[in-house]
Amino acid sequence: MRNLSAEHTNWLAATFGDRMTTRPVERKLYSHDVGEMPLLIKPLIGKPMAGAVVQPVSEAEIIALVKWAAVNRIPLVPRGKATSGYGGVLPVKGGVVIDFFRMAKMLRVDVEAQTVTLQPGIVWENADRELSKHGMTLRTYPSSYPSATAGGWLAQGGAGYGSFEAGWFRDNVLSARVVLGDGSVNVYNGDELDMIYEAEGITGIITEMTIRIMPEVPLDILSIGCPDARELQKLLEGFLECDLPIWSMHFINPHMAAMKNQAPPMTHQGHAVEEHVELPETYITTIAVRESDSELVRSKLAERMSTGKCKAVLLSDEIAQHEWENRFRIMTVKRLGPSLVPAEVVVPLSGLGEMLSEVEAKIAHPVVKEGMLIRRGRNPKAEAEVVILGFIPADQRKLSYNFVFPLSLTIAGIAEKFGGRPYATGLYYTKMAPKILGEERVKALKDFKAKSDPAGILNPGKVVGNALISNALIAANAFEALLRPFGNAVTANVGENFP
C-alpha cells in the first residue's frame, strides 16, 4: 500500500486545484464498487483506500499525472461509474483514483460514416440523447446504460442491448486514444484494441474512443413466454435458424419475473408513477426489431410457433412495452434483497438450457437472471453466445452472507461445464484470465504492460495480477460441493422490502 506524502498531495493540489480531494469520506466512496465481499474474505484484499481522488479535464492533465506517478511510483486507478462488481476499480495499492466526470463530452459525430468520438466519462444515456439530435443512435449499449460510462465499458468489455445484431462491444469500437504508463500517447485500432479492450486500465488510460453508430428508427417490441430453460434455448435457436433481422434480444428468468411482480412501483412524492403490469412467471424473451422489419419477423414467428417446434406463446403488447420501457430497472429488485451476490457468466447458446436447468437444480435460492443473446461469438466462426447477468438476493449484514456468496462459484462452475466462462476478470478472477481472455491474449497483455507501463503504476493487481482473493476463490472452487449445502441452507428473506 503506497501512502501519499505531503509533497505528493501538494503536487496534486497545485495541478488539479479543487478537482482534487483527500477528504476521508470521498476517498472511501471511491474505494469500492457495486459488489459486496463477505466479511470472512475481505481480509484477503486488505483495506483498499484511495490516497486521493482527481478529476482531470483534459488529456494533457492525464499525461502530466501519469509522468509524475511513474517517477514517484504512485498507483493510478481509472474509474468510470463502478457498475461492475469484480473489484476492477478497487485501489488495492492505494494511490490516486482518476474520476472522468469532467471528461464527458461527445466530440465528433460523422452521420455519413456513422461514427461518433466520445470522451471516456460520458454516460451512455447522455451520449444517446446527443446522438438523437443528429438522427442517430447507439448500435449497442449496456444494461447499466443510465449510469455506465463509455470508457468504463471499453475497459471492462461486454455485451448488451443490440448485441444480437451488433455483436460484442469490441466489434463496434474503431479506435481508442490512450495514455500509456510512461506518459506517451498512442491511438489503437484493429487488432491493437485487444490490448485495451477488457484490460481495465492496466495497459493505459483511455482519453477518447471512436465507435460505430446507426440511424435512429422506430422499433417494434415483442415479448414471448417459454415454460422452461430448454424450450427457451429452442426458441432462441429458432431465431438464428430463420436468420431474422432482429436488432436486440434479451430474456429474464421466472425468478426475475416473480421479483418484478413483488417489487413496489416507482413513486414520486408518494404517488405511483407507473401502472403495475403482472408478468407471467416464466422465461420472458423480449425482442426489438425495426418497424420496417416487423411484418417479416412477426410472420416468421407466428409460423414457427404454429408448428409446435417450441412451446412458446406470444405475450401481450402491454407486457412487451412494459418490459422494454423498464429494461434498465433490473436493480429495483434489490429492495427485496437487500444485497446481491453477483453471478455473471457467458455460455454458448448450445449449452444454455442445460446450464440454466442445472443451476435451478443445485441452488435453492431464487437466482435472478437476465440474458443477452449475441448472434456471433468472439470470432466469425464462433457459435452464438449468451451473457447471463445473474445475482442471488441476500443480506450482507448477516453472517450467513458468507455462505451464500460461494454459490456464485457453483454457477461459474456449471457455466464452465457447458463451455462457458466468467464474464470478466477484474480483481477476483485474475487466475481465470486464460479462460476468460484466452492464453495467447493474456501473454500478449503481460508483455504489452511490461513495455507500456514499466513502473507498474496502472491499476495494479487487476486482470493479469496475482491477487490473494483470486487464489482463494480458485481454491474454494475445489470445495464447492462441500460449501454449497451451507449456502443453500441459508433462509432468503426475499420480499421484505428493505429500504
Coordinates of C-alpha atoms in Angstrom, one line a residue:
M1 CA 0.0 0.0 0.0
R2 CA 1.6 3.3 -1.1
N3 CA 0.7 6.2 1.1
L4 CA 0.8 9.7 -0.3
S5 CA 3.2 12.2 1.4
A6 CA 2.6 15.8 1.9
E7 CA 4.8 16.5 -1.1
H8 CA 2.6 14.3 -3.2
T9 CA -0.7 15.8 -2.2
N10 CA 0.8 19.3 -2.6
W11 CA 1.6 18.5 -6.2
L12 CA -1.8 17.1 -6.8
A13 CA -3.5 20.2 -5.3
A14 CA -1.3 22.5 -7.4
T15 CA -2.2 20.6 -10.6
F16 CA -5.9 19.9 -10.1
G17 CA -7.0 22.6 -7.6
D18 CA -10.5 22.0 -6.3
R19 CA -10.7 19.0 -8.6
M20 CA -8.6 17.0 -6.1
T21 CA -9.6 15.7 -2.7
T22 CA -8.1 13.8 0.1
R23 CA -11.2 14.0 2.3
P24 CA -11.7 10.6 4.0
V25 CA -15.4 10.3 3.1
E26 CA -14.8 10.9 -0.6
R27 CA -11.8 8.6 -0.6
K28 CA -13.9 5.9 0.9
L29 CA -16.7 6.4 -1.6
Y30 CA -14.2 6.0 -4.4
S31 CA -12.6 2.9 -2.9
H32 CA -15.4 0.3 -3.7
D33 CA -17.7 -0.8 -6.5
V34 CA -21.3 -2.3 -6.6
G35 CA -20.1 -5.6 -5.2
E36 CA -20.1 -6.6 -1.5
M37 CA -17.5 -9.0 -0.4
P38 CA -18.2 -11.3 2.6
L39 CA -16.5 -10.3 5.9
L40 CA -14.6 -13.5 6.0
I41 CA -13.0 -12.9 2.6
K42 CA -12.4 -9.1 2.9
P43 CA -9.0 -9.5 4.7
L44 CA -7.6 -11.1 1.5
I45 CA -7.9 -7.8 -0.3
G46 CA -6.8 -5.7 2.7
K47 CA -8.4 -2.3 3.1
P48 CA -8.5 -0.6 -0.4
M49 CA -8.3 3.1 0.2
A50 CA -7.5 5.8 -2.3
G51 CA -4.9 8.3 -1.1
A52 CA -6.5 11.0 -3.3
V53 CA -9.2 11.4 -6.0
V54 CA -8.7 13.7 -9.0
Q55 CA -10.9 14.8 -11.8
P56 CA -8.9 15.8 -14.9
V57 CA -10.4 18.0 -17.6
S58 CA -8.0 17.2 -20.4
E59 CA -5.6 14.6 -21.9
A60 CA -2.8 17.0 -21.1
E61 CA -3.6 16.7 -17.4
I62 CA -3.6 12.9 -17.6
I63 CA -0.3 12.9 -19.3
A64 CA 1.2 15.1 -16.5
L65 CA -0.3 12.9 -13.9
V66 CA 1.0 9.7 -15.4
K67 CA 4.5 11.1 -15.8
W68 CA 4.5 12.3 -12.2
A69 CA 3.1 9.0 -10.9
A70 CA 5.7 7.0 -12.8
V71 CA 8.6 8.9 -11.3
N72 CA 7.1 8.6 -7.8
R73 CA 5.8 5.0 -8.1
I74 CA 2.2 6.1 -7.3
P75 CA -0.5 3.7 -8.4
L76 CA -3.2 5.2 -10.6
V77 CA -6.7 3.6 -10.8
P78 CA -9.0 4.8 -13.6
R79 CA -12.7 4.7 -12.6
G80 CA -15.9 5.1 -14.5
K81 CA -19.1 4.6 -12.6
A82 CA -18.0 1.3 -10.9
T83 CA -21.1 -0.5 -12.2
S84 CA -19.2 -3.8 -12.3
G85 CA -18.8 -6.0 -9.2
Y86 CA -15.4 -7.7 -9.9
G87 CA -13.1 -5.3 -8.0
G88 CA -11.6 -3.8 -11.1
V89 CA -11.7 -0.3 -9.7
L90 CA -10.6 -1.0 -6.1
P91 CA -7.4 0.9 -5.2
V92 CA -5.8 -2.2 -3.6
K93 CA -2.4 -0.5 -3.6
G94 CA -3.6 2.9 -2.6
G95 CA -2.5 5.8 -4.8
V96 CA -4.7 8.1 -6.9
V97 CA -8.2 7.3 -8.3
I98 CA -8.9 9.1 -11.6
D99 CA -12.6 10.1 -12.0
F100 CA -13.5 11.1 -15.5
F101 CA -16.6 13.0 -14.6
R102 CA -15.3 16.2 -16.2
M103 CA -14.2 14.5 -19.4
A104 CA -17.7 13.6 -20.6
K105 CA -18.2 15.2 -24.0
M106 CA -19.3 13.9 -27.3
L107 CA -16.5 15.3 -29.5
R108 CA -17.5 14.5 -33.1
V109 CA -20.4 12.9 -35.0
D110 CA -20.0 11.7 -38.6
V111 CA -23.5 10.9 -39.8
E112 CA -22.3 9.8 -43.2
A113 CA -19.7 7.5 -41.8
Q114 CA -22.0 6.5 -38.9
T115 CA -19.3 7.1 -36.2
V116 CA -19.0 9.1 -33.1
T117 CA -16.0 10.1 -31.0
L118 CA -16.5 10.3 -27.2
Q119 CA -14.6 11.2 -24.1
P120 CA -14.3 8.4 -21.6
G121 CA -16.5 9.9 -18.9
I122 CA -19.7 10.3 -20.9
V123 CA -22.6 8.2 -19.7
W124 CA -24.2 6.1 -22.4
E125 CA -27.7 7.6 -21.9
N126 CA -26.3 11.1 -22.3
A127 CA -24.4 10.1 -25.4
D128 CA -27.5 8.5 -26.9
R129 CA -29.5 11.6 -26.2
E130 CA -27.0 13.8 -28.0
L131 CA -26.9 11.3 -30.9
S132 CA -30.6 11.6 -31.3
K133 CA -30.3 15.2 -32.2
H134 CA -28.4 14.0 -35.3
G135 CA -30.9 11.3 -36.1
M136 CA -28.5 8.6 -34.9
T137 CA -28.4 6.1 -32.0
L138 CA -26.1 3.6 -30.4
R139 CA -25.7 0.2 -32.1
T140 CA -25.4 -1.5 -28.7
Y141 CA -25.3 -0.3 -25.1
P142 CA -25.0 -2.0 -21.6
S143 CA -27.8 -2.8 -19.2
S144 CA -26.3 -0.1 -17.0
Y145 CA -27.0 2.5 -19.8
P146 CA -28.3 5.2 -17.4
S147 CA -25.1 5.2 -15.3
A148 CA -22.2 3.4 -17.1
T149 CA -19.6 5.4 -19.0
A150 CA -18.1 4.9 -22.4
G151 CA -14.6 4.4 -21.2
G152 CA -15.7 2.1 -18.5
W153 CA -17.4 -0.3 -21.0
L154 CA -14.4 -0.3 -23.3
A155 CA -12.1 -1.1 -20.3
Q156 CA -14.5 -3.7 -18.9
G157 CA -15.8 -5.2 -22.1
G158 CA -19.1 -7.0 -22.6
A159 CA -22.4 -7.1 -24.5
G160 CA -25.8 -5.5 -24.0
Y161 CA -28.9 -4.4 -25.8
G162 CA -28.5 -4.5 -29.5
S163 CA -25.7 -7.1 -29.3
F164 CA -27.8 -9.7 -31.1
E165 CA -27.1 -7.7 -34.3
A166 CA -24.1 -5.6 -33.3
G167 CA -22.1 -8.3 -31.5
W168 CA -19.8 -7.7 -28.6
F169 CA -19.0 -4.0 -27.8
R170 CA -15.4 -4.7 -29.1
D171 CA -17.0 -5.3 -32.6
N172 CA -18.2 -1.7 -32.6
V173 CA -15.1 0.1 -31.5
L174 CA -13.0 1.6 -34.3
S175 CA -10.2 3.3 -32.3
A176 CA -9.1 4.4 -28.8
R177 CA -6.7 7.1 -27.9
V178 CA -4.7 6.1 -24.8
V179 CA -2.1 7.5 -22.4
L180 CA 0.4 4.8 -21.6
G181 CA 2.3 4.3 -18.3
D182 CA 5.3 6.3 -19.5
G183 CA 3.1 9.3 -20.4
S184 CA 3.2 8.8 -24.2
V185 CA 0.0 8.8 -26.2
N186 CA -1.0 6.2 -28.9
V187 CA -4.1 5.6 -30.9
Y188 CA -5.1 1.9 -31.2
N189 CA -7.3 0.4 -33.8
G190 CA -8.0 -3.0 -35.4
D191 CA -6.3 -5.9 -33.6
E192 CA -4.3 -3.5 -31.5
L193 CA -7.5 -2.8 -29.5
D194 CA -7.1 -6.2 -27.9
M195 CA -4.5 -4.6 -25.6
I196 CA -7.0 -2.0 -24.4
Y197 CA -10.4 -3.7 -24.5
E198 CA -11.2 -5.7 -21.3
A199 CA -7.8 -4.6 -19.9
E200 CA -9.4 -2.5 -17.2
G201 CA -6.8 0.2 -17.4
I202 CA -3.8 -1.9 -16.7
T203 CA -2.2 -1.0 -20.1
G204 CA -3.2 2.6 -20.5
I205 CA -5.7 5.3 -19.7
I206 CA -8.4 5.9 -22.3
T207 CA -8.9 9.6 -23.3
E208 CA -11.0 9.2 -26.5
M209 CA -12.8 6.5 -28.4
T210 CA -14.5 6.3 -31.8
I211 CA -17.4 3.8 -32.2
R212 CA -19.9 2.8 -34.8
I213 CA -23.4 4.2 -34.6
M214 CA -26.6 3.7 -36.6
P215 CA -29.7 5.7 -37.8
E216 CA -32.4 6.1 -35.2
V217 CA -35.6 4.5 -36.4
P218 CA -38.9 3.4 -34.7
L219 CA -38.8 -0.1 -33.1
D220 CA -41.4 -2.7 -32.7
I221 CA -41.3 -4.7 -29.4
L222 CA -42.4 -8.2 -28.9
S223 CA -42.3 -10.5 -25.8
I224 CA -42.6 -14.3 -25.8
G225 CA -43.1 -16.6 -22.9
C226 CA -41.4 -20.1 -22.6
P227 CA -42.2 -22.6 -19.8
D228 CA -38.6 -23.8 -19.1
A229 CA -34.9 -23.2 -20.0
R230 CA -34.7 -25.9 -22.6
E231 CA -37.7 -24.5 -24.5
L232 CA -36.1 -21.1 -24.2
Q233 CA -33.0 -22.5 -26.0
K234 CA -35.1 -23.9 -28.7
L235 CA -36.8 -20.6 -29.2
L236 CA -33.6 -18.7 -29.5
E237 CA -32.0 -21.3 -31.8
G238 CA -35.1 -20.9 -34.0
F239 CA -34.5 -17.2 -34.5
L240 CA -30.9 -18.0 -35.5
E241 CA -32.1 -20.6 -38.0
C242 CA -34.5 -18.2 -39.6
D243 CA -31.8 -15.5 -39.8
L244 CA -34.3 -12.8 -39.0
P245 CA -33.4 -9.1 -38.9
I246 CA -33.6 -8.7 -35.2
W247 CA -31.7 -5.8 -33.5
S248 CA -31.9 -6.8 -29.8
M249 CA -32.9 -9.9 -27.9
H250 CA -32.8 -10.5 -24.1
F251 CA -34.7 -12.6 -21.6
I252 CA -35.4 -12.8 -17.9
N253 CA -36.0 -16.0 -15.9
P254 CA -39.1 -16.9 -13.8
H255 CA -37.4 -15.7 -10.6
M256 CA -36.8 -12.3 -12.1
A257 CA -40.4 -12.1 -13.3
A258 CA -41.6 -13.0 -9.8
M259 CA -39.4 -10.5 -8.1
K260 CA -40.5 -7.8 -10.5
N261 CA -44.1 -8.6 -9.6
Q262 CA -43.2 -8.2 -5.9
A263 CA -41.2 -5.0 -6.3
P264 CA -43.1 -1.9 -5.2
P265 CA -43.9 0.5 -8.1
M266 CA -41.8 3.6 -8.7
T267 CA -43.2 6.6 -6.8
H268 CA -42.8 10.3 -6.9
Q269 CA -43.8 12.4 -3.9
G270 CA -45.7 9.4 -2.5
H271 CA -47.7 8.7 -5.7
A272 CA -47.1 5.8 -8.1
V273 CA -45.7 6.9 -11.4
E274 CA -46.2 3.7 -13.3
E275 CA -49.1 1.2 -13.8
H276 CA -48.4 -2.3 -12.4
V277 CA -48.2 -5.0 -15.0
E278 CA -48.4 -8.5 -13.8
L279 CA -45.8 -10.7 -15.5
P280 CA -46.2 -14.4 -16.1
E281 CA -43.6 -16.2 -14.0
T282 CA -41.9 -17.9 -16.9
Y283 CA -38.9 -17.2 -19.2
I284 CA -39.8 -13.9 -20.9
T285 CA -37.8 -13.1 -24.1
T286 CA -38.2 -9.5 -25.3
I287 CA -37.2 -8.7 -28.9
A288 CA -36.7 -5.3 -30.5
V289 CA -36.9 -5.0 -34.3
R290 CA -37.0 -2.1 -36.7
E291 CA -40.6 -1.3 -37.7
S292 CA -39.6 -1.8 -41.3
D293 CA -38.7 -5.4 -40.5
S294 CA -41.7 -6.0 -38.1
E295 CA -44.1 -7.7 -40.5
L296 CA -41.5 -10.2 -41.6
V297 CA -40.4 -11.1 -38.1
R298 CA -43.9 -11.4 -36.7
S299 CA -45.0 -13.6 -39.6
K300 CA -42.0 -15.9 -39.2
L301 CA -42.5 -16.0 -35.5
A302 CA -46.2 -17.0 -35.9
E303 CA -45.2 -19.6 -38.5
R304 CA -42.7 -21.2 -36.2
M305 CA -44.8 -21.2 -33.2
S306 CA -47.7 -22.8 -35.1
T307 CA -45.5 -25.8 -36.0
G308 CA -45.2 -26.7 -32.3
K309 CA -41.3 -26.9 -32.6
C310 CA -41.1 -24.8 -29.4
K311 CA -43.5 -24.4 -26.6
A312 CA -43.8 -20.6 -26.6
V313 CA -46.6 -18.1 -26.5
L314 CA -46.7 -14.5 -27.8
L315 CA -47.4 -12.2 -24.8
S316 CA -49.5 -9.1 -24.8
D317 CA -48.2 -5.8 -26.2
E318 CA -48.8 -4.4 -22.8
I319 CA -46.2 -6.8 -21.3
A320 CA -43.8 -6.2 -24.2
Q321 CA -43.9 -2.4 -23.8
H322 CA -43.6 -2.7 -20.0
E323 CA -40.5 -4.9 -20.3
W324 CA -38.8 -2.7 -22.8
E325 CA -39.5 0.5 -21.0
N326 CA -38.3 -0.9 -17.7
R327 CA -35.3 -2.8 -19.1
F328 CA -32.9 -0.6 -17.1
R329 CA -34.6 -1.1 -13.8
I330 CA -33.1 -4.5 -13.0
M331 CA -31.7 -3.2 -9.8
T332 CA -35.1 -2.3 -8.4
V333 CA -35.4 -5.9 -7.1
K334 CA -32.5 -5.1 -4.8
R335 CA -35.1 -3.6 -2.5
L336 CA -36.3 -7.2 -1.9
G337 CA -32.8 -8.4 -1.0
P338 CA -31.4 -6.2 0.3
S339 CA -27.9 -7.2 -1.1
L340 CA -26.9 -9.0 -4.2
V341 CA -24.3 -11.8 -4.8
P342 CA -23.3 -11.4 -8.4
A343 CA -23.0 -14.4 -10.7
E344 CA -22.3 -13.2 -14.2
V345 CA -21.2 -15.7 -16.9
V346 CA -21.0 -16.3 -20.6
V347 CA -22.3 -19.6 -22.1
P348 CA -22.7 -20.9 -25.7
L349 CA -26.3 -21.0 -26.8
S350 CA -26.0 -24.7 -27.3
G351 CA -25.5 -25.2 -23.6
L352 CA -27.9 -22.6 -22.3
G353 CA -30.9 -24.9 -21.5
E354 CA -28.8 -27.5 -19.6
M355 CA -26.8 -24.8 -17.8
L356 CA -29.9 -22.9 -16.5
S357 CA -31.6 -26.2 -15.6
E358 CA -28.7 -27.4 -13.5
V359 CA -28.4 -24.0 -11.7
E360 CA -32.1 -24.4 -10.8
A361 CA -31.5 -27.9 -9.5
K362 CA -28.4 -27.2 -7.5
I363 CA -29.1 -23.8 -5.9
A364 CA -32.0 -23.5 -3.5
H365 CA -32.1 -19.7 -3.6
P366 CA -34.0 -17.6 -6.3
V367 CA -31.2 -16.9 -8.7
V368 CA -32.4 -13.9 -10.6
K369 CA -31.1 -13.7 -14.2
E370 CA -31.2 -11.6 -17.3
G371 CA -29.7 -12.9 -20.5
M372 CA -28.4 -11.1 -23.6
L373 CA -28.1 -13.1 -26.9
I374 CA -25.1 -12.4 -29.2
R375 CA -25.6 -13.9 -32.7
R376 CA -21.9 -14.3 -33.2
G377 CA -19.2 -15.3 -30.7
R378 CA -15.8 -13.7 -30.3
N379 CA -14.8 -14.6 -33.8
P380 CA -16.8 -15.0 -37.0
K381 CA -16.7 -18.8 -36.8
A382 CA -17.8 -19.0 -33.1
E383 CA -21.4 -20.0 -32.3
A384 CA -23.9 -17.7 -30.7
E385 CA -23.3 -16.9 -27.0
V386 CA -25.4 -15.7 -24.1
V387 CA -24.3 -13.3 -21.5
I388 CA -26.1 -14.1 -18.2
L389 CA -26.2 -11.3 -15.7
G390 CA -27.3 -13.1 -12.6
F391 CA -27.4 -12.4 -8.9
I392 CA -28.7 -14.0 -5.7
P393 CA -30.6 -11.8 -3.3
A394 CA -29.0 -12.0 0.2
D395 CA -28.2 -9.8 3.2
Q396 CA -24.6 -8.8 3.7
R397 CA -25.3 -7.6 7.2
K398 CA -25.7 -11.2 8.4
L399 CA -23.0 -13.9 9.0
S400 CA -25.0 -16.2 6.6
Y401 CA -23.9 -14.0 3.7
N402 CA -20.5 -15.7 3.9
F403 CA -22.2 -19.0 3.0
V404 CA -24.4 -17.6 0.2
F405 CA -21.5 -15.9 -1.6
P406 CA -19.8 -19.2 -2.6
L407 CA -22.9 -20.1 -4.6
S408 CA -21.5 -17.8 -7.3
L409 CA -18.7 -20.3 -7.7
T410 CA -21.3 -23.0 -8.2
I411 CA -22.9 -21.0 -11.0
A412 CA -19.5 -20.3 -12.6
G413 CA -18.6 -24.0 -12.4
I414 CA -21.8 -25.0 -14.1
A415 CA -21.3 -22.5 -16.9
E416 CA -17.8 -23.8 -17.4
K417 CA -19.1 -27.4 -17.6
F418 CA -21.2 -26.4 -20.6
G419 CA -18.4 -24.5 -22.4
G420 CA -18.9 -21.1 -20.6
R421 CA -16.7 -18.8 -18.6
P422 CA -17.0 -15.9 -16.0
Y423 CA -18.0 -12.6 -17.6
A424 CA -14.9 -10.6 -16.6
T425 CA -11.6 -10.7 -14.7
G426 CA -11.2 -7.6 -12.5
L427 CA -9.5 -8.3 -9.2
Y428 CA -11.4 -11.5 -8.3
Y429 CA -10.9 -13.7 -11.3
T430 CA -7.3 -12.9 -12.4
K431 CA -6.4 -16.6 -12.1
M432 CA -9.1 -17.4 -14.6
A433 CA -7.8 -14.8 -17.2
P434 CA -6.6 -17.5 -19.6
K435 CA -10.1 -19.0 -19.7
I436 CA -11.8 -15.6 -19.9
L437 CA -9.5 -13.9 -22.4
G438 CA -7.5 -16.7 -23.9
E439 CA -4.0 -17.8 -23.1
E440 CA -2.3 -16.1 -26.0
R441 CA -4.0 -12.8 -25.2
V442 CA -3.1 -13.0 -21.6
K443 CA 0.6 -13.4 -22.6
A444 CA 0.3 -10.5 -25.0
L445 CA -1.2 -8.3 -22.3
K446 CA 1.6 -9.1 -19.9
D447 CA 4.2 -8.3 -22.5
F448 CA 2.5 -5.1 -23.6
K449 CA 2.1 -3.9 -20.0
A450 CA 5.7 -4.6 -19.2
K451 CA 6.7 -2.3 -22.1
S452 CA 4.0 0.3 -21.8
D453 CA 3.9 0.6 -18.0
P454 CA 7.5 -0.1 -16.8
A455 CA 6.8 1.4 -13.4
G456 CA 3.7 -0.8 -12.9
I457 CA 1.6 2.1 -11.8
L458 CA -1.6 1.4 -13.9
N459 CA -4.3 -0.3 -11.9
P460 CA -2.0 -2.8 -10.3
G461 CA -3.2 -6.3 -9.4
K462 CA -6.1 -6.5 -11.9
V463 CA -6.8 -8.7 -14.9
V464 CA -3.4 -10.5 -15.1
G465 CA -2.3 -9.9 -11.5
N466 CA -1.8 -12.4 -8.7
A467 CA -4.3 -11.2 -6.1
L468 CA -4.8 -13.3 -3.0
I469 CA -8.5 -13.1 -3.4
S470 CA -8.3 -14.7 -6.8
N471 CA -6.1 -17.5 -5.5
A472 CA -8.6 -18.1 -2.6
L473 CA -11.6 -18.2 -5.0
I474 CA -9.8 -20.8 -7.1
A475 CA -9.0 -22.9 -4.0
A476 CA -12.6 -22.5 -2.7
N477 CA -13.8 -23.8 -6.1
A478 CA -12.2 -27.2 -5.2
F479 CA -14.5 -27.4 -2.2
E480 CA -17.6 -26.0 -4.0
A481 CA -19.6 -29.2 -3.5
L482 CA -18.9 -29.1 0.3
L483 CA -19.7 -25.4 0.6
R484 CA -23.0 -25.5 -1.4
P485 CA -25.2 -27.2 1.2
F486 CA -24.3 -24.4 3.7
G487 CA -25.3 -21.7 1.2
N488 CA -28.5 -23.5 0.3
A489 CA -29.4 -23.8 3.9
V490 CA -29.5 -20.0 4.5
T491 CA -33.0 -18.6 4.6
A492 CA -33.5 -15.9 2.0
N493 CA -35.9 -13.2 3.2
V494 CA -37.0 -12.1 -0.2
G495 CA -39.9 -9.8 -0.3
E496 CA -39.3 -7.9 3.0
N497 CA -39.0 -4.6 1.1
F498 CA -35.8 -3.5 2.7
P499 CA -35.1 0.2 2.5

